[in-house]
Coordinates of C-alpha atoms in Angstrom, one line a residue:
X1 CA 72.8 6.0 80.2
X2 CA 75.5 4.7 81.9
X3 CA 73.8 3.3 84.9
X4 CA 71.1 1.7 83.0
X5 CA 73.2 0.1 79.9
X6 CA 75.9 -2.3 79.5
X7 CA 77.0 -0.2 76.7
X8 CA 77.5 3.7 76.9
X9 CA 76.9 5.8 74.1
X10 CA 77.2 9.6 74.2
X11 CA 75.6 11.7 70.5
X12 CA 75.7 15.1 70.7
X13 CA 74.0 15.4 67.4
X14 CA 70.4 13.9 67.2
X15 CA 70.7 13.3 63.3
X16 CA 73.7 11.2 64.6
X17 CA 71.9 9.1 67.2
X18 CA 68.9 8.5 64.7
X19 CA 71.7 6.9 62.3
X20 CA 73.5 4.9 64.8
X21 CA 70.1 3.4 66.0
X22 CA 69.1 2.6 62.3
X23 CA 72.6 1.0 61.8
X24 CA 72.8 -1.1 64.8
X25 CA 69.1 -2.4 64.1
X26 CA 67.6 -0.8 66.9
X27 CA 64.5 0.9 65.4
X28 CA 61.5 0.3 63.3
X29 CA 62.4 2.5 60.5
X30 CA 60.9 5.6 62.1
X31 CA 63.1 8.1 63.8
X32 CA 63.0 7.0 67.7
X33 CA 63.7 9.1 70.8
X34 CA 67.1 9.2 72.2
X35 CA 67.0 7.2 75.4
X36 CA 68.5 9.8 77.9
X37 CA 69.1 8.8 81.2
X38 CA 66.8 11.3 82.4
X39 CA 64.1 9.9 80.4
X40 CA 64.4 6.7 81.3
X41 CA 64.5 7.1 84.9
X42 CA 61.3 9.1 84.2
X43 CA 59.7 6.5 83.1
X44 CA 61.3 3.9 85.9
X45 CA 60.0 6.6 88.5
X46 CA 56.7 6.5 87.4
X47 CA 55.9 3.0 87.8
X48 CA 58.7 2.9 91.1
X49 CA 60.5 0.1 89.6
X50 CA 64.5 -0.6 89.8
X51 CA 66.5 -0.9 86.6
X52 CA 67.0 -4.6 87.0
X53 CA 63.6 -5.7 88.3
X54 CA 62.3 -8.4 86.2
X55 CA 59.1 -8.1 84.9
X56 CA 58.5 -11.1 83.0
X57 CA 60.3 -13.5 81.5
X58 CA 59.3 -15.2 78.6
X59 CA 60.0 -19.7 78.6
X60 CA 61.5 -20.6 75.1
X61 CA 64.1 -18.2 74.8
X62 CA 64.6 -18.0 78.7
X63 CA 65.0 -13.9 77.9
X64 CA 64.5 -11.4 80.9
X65 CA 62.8 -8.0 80.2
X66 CA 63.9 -5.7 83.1
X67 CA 62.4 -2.4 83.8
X68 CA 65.4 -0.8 82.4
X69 CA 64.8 -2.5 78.9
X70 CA 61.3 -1.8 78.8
X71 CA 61.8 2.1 80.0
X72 CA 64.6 2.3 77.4
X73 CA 62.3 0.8 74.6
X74 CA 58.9 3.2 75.8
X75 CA 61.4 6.1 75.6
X76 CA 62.4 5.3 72.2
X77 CA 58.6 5.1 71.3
X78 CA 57.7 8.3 72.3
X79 CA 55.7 7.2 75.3
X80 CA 55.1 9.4 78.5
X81 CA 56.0 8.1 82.2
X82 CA 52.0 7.4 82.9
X83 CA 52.1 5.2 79.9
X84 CA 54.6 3.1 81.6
X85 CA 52.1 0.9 83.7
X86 CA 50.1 -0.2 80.3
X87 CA 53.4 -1.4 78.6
X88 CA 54.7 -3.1 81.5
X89 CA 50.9 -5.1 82.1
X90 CA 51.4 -5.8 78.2
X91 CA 54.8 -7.1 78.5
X92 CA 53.8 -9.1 81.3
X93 CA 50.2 -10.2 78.9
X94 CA 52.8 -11.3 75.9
X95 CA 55.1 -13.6 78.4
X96 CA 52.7 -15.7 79.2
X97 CA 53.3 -19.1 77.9
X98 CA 49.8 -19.5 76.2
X99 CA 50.6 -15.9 74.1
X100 CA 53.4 -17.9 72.4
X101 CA 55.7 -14.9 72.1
X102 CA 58.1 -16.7 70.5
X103 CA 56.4 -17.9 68.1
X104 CA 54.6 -15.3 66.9
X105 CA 57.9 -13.4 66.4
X106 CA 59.7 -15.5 64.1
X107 CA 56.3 -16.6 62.4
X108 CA 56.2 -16.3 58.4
X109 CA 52.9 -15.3 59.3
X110 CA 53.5 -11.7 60.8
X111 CA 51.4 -10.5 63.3
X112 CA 51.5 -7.3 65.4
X113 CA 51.0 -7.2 69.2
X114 CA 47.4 -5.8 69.4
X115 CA 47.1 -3.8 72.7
X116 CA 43.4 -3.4 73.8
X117 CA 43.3 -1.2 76.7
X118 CA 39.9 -1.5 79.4
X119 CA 39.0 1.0 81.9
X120 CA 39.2 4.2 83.8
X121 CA 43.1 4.4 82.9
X122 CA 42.3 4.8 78.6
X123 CA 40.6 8.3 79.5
X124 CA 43.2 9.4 82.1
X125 CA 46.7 9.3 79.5
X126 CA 44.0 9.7 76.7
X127 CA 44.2 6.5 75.0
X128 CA 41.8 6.7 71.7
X129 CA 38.4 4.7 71.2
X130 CA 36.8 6.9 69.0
X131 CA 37.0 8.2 65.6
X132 CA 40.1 6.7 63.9
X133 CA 40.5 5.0 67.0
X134 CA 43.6 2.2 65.1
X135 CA 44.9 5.1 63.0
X136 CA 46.5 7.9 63.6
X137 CA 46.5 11.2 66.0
X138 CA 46.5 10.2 69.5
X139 CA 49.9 9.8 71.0
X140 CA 49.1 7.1 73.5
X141 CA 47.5 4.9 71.1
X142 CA 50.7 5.2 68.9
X143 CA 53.7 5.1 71.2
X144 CA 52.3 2.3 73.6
X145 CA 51.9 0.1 70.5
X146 CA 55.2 1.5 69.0
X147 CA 57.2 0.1 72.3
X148 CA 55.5 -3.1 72.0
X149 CA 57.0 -3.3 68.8
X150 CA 60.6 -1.9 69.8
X151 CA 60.7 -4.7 72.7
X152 CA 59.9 -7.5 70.4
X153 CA 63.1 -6.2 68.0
X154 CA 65.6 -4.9 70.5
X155 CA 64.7 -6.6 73.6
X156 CA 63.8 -9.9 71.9
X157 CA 65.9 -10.0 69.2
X158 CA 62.9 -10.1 66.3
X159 CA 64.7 -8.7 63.4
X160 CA 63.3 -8.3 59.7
X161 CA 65.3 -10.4 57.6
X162 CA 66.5 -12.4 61.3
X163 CA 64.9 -14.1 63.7
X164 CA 61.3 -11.9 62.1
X165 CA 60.4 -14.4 59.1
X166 CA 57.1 -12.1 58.1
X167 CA 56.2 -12.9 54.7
X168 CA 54.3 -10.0 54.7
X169 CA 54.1 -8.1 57.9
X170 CA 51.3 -5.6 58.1
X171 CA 51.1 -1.8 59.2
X172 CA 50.1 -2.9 63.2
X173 CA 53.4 -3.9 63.3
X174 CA 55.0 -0.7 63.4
X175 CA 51.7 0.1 66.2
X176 CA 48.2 -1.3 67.0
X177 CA 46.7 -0.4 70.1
X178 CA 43.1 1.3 71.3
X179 CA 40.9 1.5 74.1
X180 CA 37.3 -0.1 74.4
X181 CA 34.6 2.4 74.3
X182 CA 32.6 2.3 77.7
X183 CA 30.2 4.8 76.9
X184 CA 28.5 2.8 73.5
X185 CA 28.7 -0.4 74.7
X186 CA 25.3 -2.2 76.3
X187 CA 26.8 -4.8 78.3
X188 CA 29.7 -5.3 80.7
X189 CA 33.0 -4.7 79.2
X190 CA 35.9 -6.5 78.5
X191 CA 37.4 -6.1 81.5
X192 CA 34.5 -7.4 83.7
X193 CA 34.0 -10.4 80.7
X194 CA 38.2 -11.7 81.4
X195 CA 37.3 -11.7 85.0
X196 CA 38.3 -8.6 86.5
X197 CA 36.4 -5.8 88.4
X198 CA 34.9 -2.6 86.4
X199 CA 37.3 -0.3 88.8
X200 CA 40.0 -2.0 87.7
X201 CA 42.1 -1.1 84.1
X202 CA 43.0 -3.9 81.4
X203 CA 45.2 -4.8 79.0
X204 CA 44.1 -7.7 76.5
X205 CA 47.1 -8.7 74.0
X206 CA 46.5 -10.8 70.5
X207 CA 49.2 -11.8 67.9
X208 CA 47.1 -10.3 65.6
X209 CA 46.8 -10.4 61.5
X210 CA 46.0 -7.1 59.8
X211 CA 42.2 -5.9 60.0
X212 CA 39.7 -6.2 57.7
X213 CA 36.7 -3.5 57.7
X214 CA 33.3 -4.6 56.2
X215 CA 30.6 -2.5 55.4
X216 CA 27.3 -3.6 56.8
X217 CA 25.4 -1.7 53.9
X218 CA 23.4 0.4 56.0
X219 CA 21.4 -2.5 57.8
X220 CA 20.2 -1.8 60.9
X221 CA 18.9 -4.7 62.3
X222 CA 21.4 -7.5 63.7
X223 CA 20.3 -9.9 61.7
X224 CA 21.1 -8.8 58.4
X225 CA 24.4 -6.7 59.3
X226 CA 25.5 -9.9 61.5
X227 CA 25.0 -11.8 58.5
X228 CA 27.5 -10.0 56.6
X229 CA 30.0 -9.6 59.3
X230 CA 29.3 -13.6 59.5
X231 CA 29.9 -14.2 55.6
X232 CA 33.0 -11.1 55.9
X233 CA 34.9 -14.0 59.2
X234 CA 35.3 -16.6 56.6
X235 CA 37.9 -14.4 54.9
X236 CA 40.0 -14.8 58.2
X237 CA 40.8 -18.3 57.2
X238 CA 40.0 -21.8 59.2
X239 CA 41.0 -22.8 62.4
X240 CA 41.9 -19.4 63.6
X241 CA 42.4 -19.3 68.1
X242 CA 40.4 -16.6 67.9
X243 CA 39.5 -13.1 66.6
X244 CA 38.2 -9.6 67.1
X245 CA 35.1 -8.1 65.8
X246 CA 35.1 -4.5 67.0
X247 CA 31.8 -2.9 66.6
X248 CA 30.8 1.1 65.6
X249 CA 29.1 2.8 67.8
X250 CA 26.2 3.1 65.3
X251 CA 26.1 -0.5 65.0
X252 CA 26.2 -0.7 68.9
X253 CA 23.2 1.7 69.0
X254 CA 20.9 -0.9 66.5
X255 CA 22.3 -3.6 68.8
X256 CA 21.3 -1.8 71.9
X257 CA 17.7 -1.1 70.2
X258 CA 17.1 -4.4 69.1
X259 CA 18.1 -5.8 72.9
X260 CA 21.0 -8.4 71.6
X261 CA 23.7 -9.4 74.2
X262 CA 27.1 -10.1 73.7
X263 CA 26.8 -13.8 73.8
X264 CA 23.7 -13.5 71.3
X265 CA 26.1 -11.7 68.7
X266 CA 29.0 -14.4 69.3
X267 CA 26.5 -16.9 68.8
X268 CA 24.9 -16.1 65.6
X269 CA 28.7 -15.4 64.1
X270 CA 29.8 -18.3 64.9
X271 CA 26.9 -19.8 63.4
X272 CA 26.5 -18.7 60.3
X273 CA 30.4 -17.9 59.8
X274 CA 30.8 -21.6 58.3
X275 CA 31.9 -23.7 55.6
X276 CA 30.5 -27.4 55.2
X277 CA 33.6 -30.0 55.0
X278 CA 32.9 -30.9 51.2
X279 CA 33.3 -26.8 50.5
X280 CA 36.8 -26.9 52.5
X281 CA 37.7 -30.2 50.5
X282 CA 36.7 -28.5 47.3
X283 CA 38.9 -25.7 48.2
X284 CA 41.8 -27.3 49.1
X285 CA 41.4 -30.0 46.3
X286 CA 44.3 -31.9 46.1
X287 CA 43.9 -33.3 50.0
X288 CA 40.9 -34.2 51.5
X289 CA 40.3 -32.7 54.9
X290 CA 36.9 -33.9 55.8
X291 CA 35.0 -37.3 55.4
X292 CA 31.8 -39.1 56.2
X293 CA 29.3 -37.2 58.4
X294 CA 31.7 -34.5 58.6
X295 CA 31.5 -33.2 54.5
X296 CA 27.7 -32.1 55.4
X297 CA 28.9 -30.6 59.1
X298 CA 29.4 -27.0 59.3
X299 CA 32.9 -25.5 60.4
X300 CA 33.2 -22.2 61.8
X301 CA 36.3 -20.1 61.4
X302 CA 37.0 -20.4 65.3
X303 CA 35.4 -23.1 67.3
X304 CA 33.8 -21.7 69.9
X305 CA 32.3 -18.3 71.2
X306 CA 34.8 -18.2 73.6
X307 CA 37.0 -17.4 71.0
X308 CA 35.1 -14.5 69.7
X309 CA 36.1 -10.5 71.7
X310 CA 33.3 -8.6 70.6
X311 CA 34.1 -5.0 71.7
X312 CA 33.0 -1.1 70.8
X313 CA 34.5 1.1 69.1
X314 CA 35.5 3.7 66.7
X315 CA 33.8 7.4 65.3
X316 CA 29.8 7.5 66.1
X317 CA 29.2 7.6 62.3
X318 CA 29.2 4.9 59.8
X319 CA 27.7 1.3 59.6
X320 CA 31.6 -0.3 60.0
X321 CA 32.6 -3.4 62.2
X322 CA 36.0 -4.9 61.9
X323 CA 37.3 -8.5 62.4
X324 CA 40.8 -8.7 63.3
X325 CA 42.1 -12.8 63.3
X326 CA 44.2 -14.1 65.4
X327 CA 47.7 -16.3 64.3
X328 CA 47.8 -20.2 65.1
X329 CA 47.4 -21.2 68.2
X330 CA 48.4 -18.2 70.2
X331 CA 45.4 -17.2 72.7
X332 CA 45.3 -13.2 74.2
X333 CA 46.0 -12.7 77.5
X334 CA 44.6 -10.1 79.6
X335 CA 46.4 -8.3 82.8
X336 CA 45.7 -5.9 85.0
X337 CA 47.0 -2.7 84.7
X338 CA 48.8 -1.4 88.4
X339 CA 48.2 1.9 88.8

């Protein structure tokens, strides 16, 4: 790697590279792949960008991620060259002063980049949306989270223990990405809602909190399982930027049925996901949050729809939805993929 790295470092045993990397603090605590040069210019190839070029650069810290960094990082995640473009649009998503990257790497809160991917390009380099669609199995899904991950420690400097304060951390750490499901969805999709054309391929990034699943009980119409995904928000905490609620396809299908939109769906969450301000004072009890006309007034757990991404997702059976939250007062950013 000569070319691409200040530093040269030549292992001739891949036991022996795994334990330098751990050492120096350069992995996750998984075993990474060695960084070749020939692997790395794969991946620089792919997207036809120079070692050097910058593509973002992220305000606070005033810290440069070049192609070579981010090639270096996607090798070490296990990526393929024609993941490259989707973690380069995320890198480019997370730099964007309203993402707060910085902020949401030395949080004690600990939040994972969340890659949702939109469009043609999730099918092509077989990005999952289906069964176990944020576990495990599909490569894409894993390694184009992984790098995300791997940039924020070794290209940003977010160490556990460092400049990472996590008080917990959560699994989507190590790797949270997946691709909306086209095919089960009734309305335009998230690409088309952030303001982009349906030919065109998206990335849409949260600092997000670990995911909760609820179980809808076997209801089929919106009403009732809304209700519970509604009650199921609160959990997320109060004045949340935003969440997730990513719908099964079998809940997609009553939705579909029942002729609900997306903005109906957002609506009636944010609705009945509420607390009154005497409930929040009660629960905080020892200050008082809320007076006057404001202890009767509803608060919902985000405050406004625009708030809410409601996407589809997941295996066909089972009556699931997850909500994912979103940390502080970081807001998701969604970038065109350049393919």
């Amino acid at each position: 790697m000569s070319s691409l790295t200040s530093t040269r470092v030549r292992h001739t045993d891949y036991n022996d590279a795994q334990e330098y990397y751990m050492d120096e603090g350069m992995g996750d605590g998984l075993p990474v792949v060695p960084p070749t040069e020939a692997k790395v210019h794969a991946m620089l190839d792919y997207v036809g960008m120079q070692p050097s070029e910058v593509i973002a650069e992220e305000g606070v810290r005033g810290v440069n991620f070049t192609a070579e960094k981010v090639a270096i990082n996607a090798v070490m995640a296990g990526c393929k060259p024609e993941y490259m473009p989707v973690v380069v649009a995320a890198v480019q998503a997370v730099s964007e002063e309203p993402f707060n990257f910085h902020a949401n790497s030395t949080s004690t809160n600990g939040v994972g980049v969340l890659v949702i991917v939109s469009g043609d390009i999730a099918k092509r380099i077989g990005i999952n949306s289906g069964t176990v669609a944020m576990g495990h199995g599909f490569r894409a899904n894993a390694t184009i989270g992984r790098a995300m991950g791997l940039i924020k420690i070794n290209a940003y400097g977010s160490v556990p223990h460092g400049m990472d304060k996590s008080t917990f951390g959560h699994p989507g750490k190590y790797s949270f990405c997946f691709a909306e499901n086209d095919g089960v969805i009734p309305w335009e999709p998230l690409r088309v809602e952030k303001g982009y054309a349906d030919s065109d391929s998206t990335v849409t990034v949260f600092a997000a909190n670990s995911p909760v699943q609820v179980n809808t009980q076997n209801e089929s119409a919106p009403e009732d399982f809304l209700s519970i995904v509604a009650d199921a928000s609160i959990v997320l905490g109060e004045r949340h930027s935003e969440f997730v609620l990513a719908l099964s396809p079998e809940l997609m299908n009553y939705v579909r049925s029942a002729g609900w939109s997306k903005q109906r769906i957002k609506d009636f969450v944010l609705e009945r996901g509420t607390r009154t301000g005497r409930e929040l004072n009660e629960k905080h009890r020892r200050i008082t949050l809320y007076k006057g006309d404001d202890l009767d007034r509803r608060m919902p757990v985000v405050s406004s729809t625009d708030e809410i991404t409601v996407v589809g997702v997941g295996g066909d059976a089972g009556p699931f939805a997850m909500l994912i939250g979103a940390w502080g007062d970081v807001i998701s950013i969604t970038k065109k993929i350049q393919t």
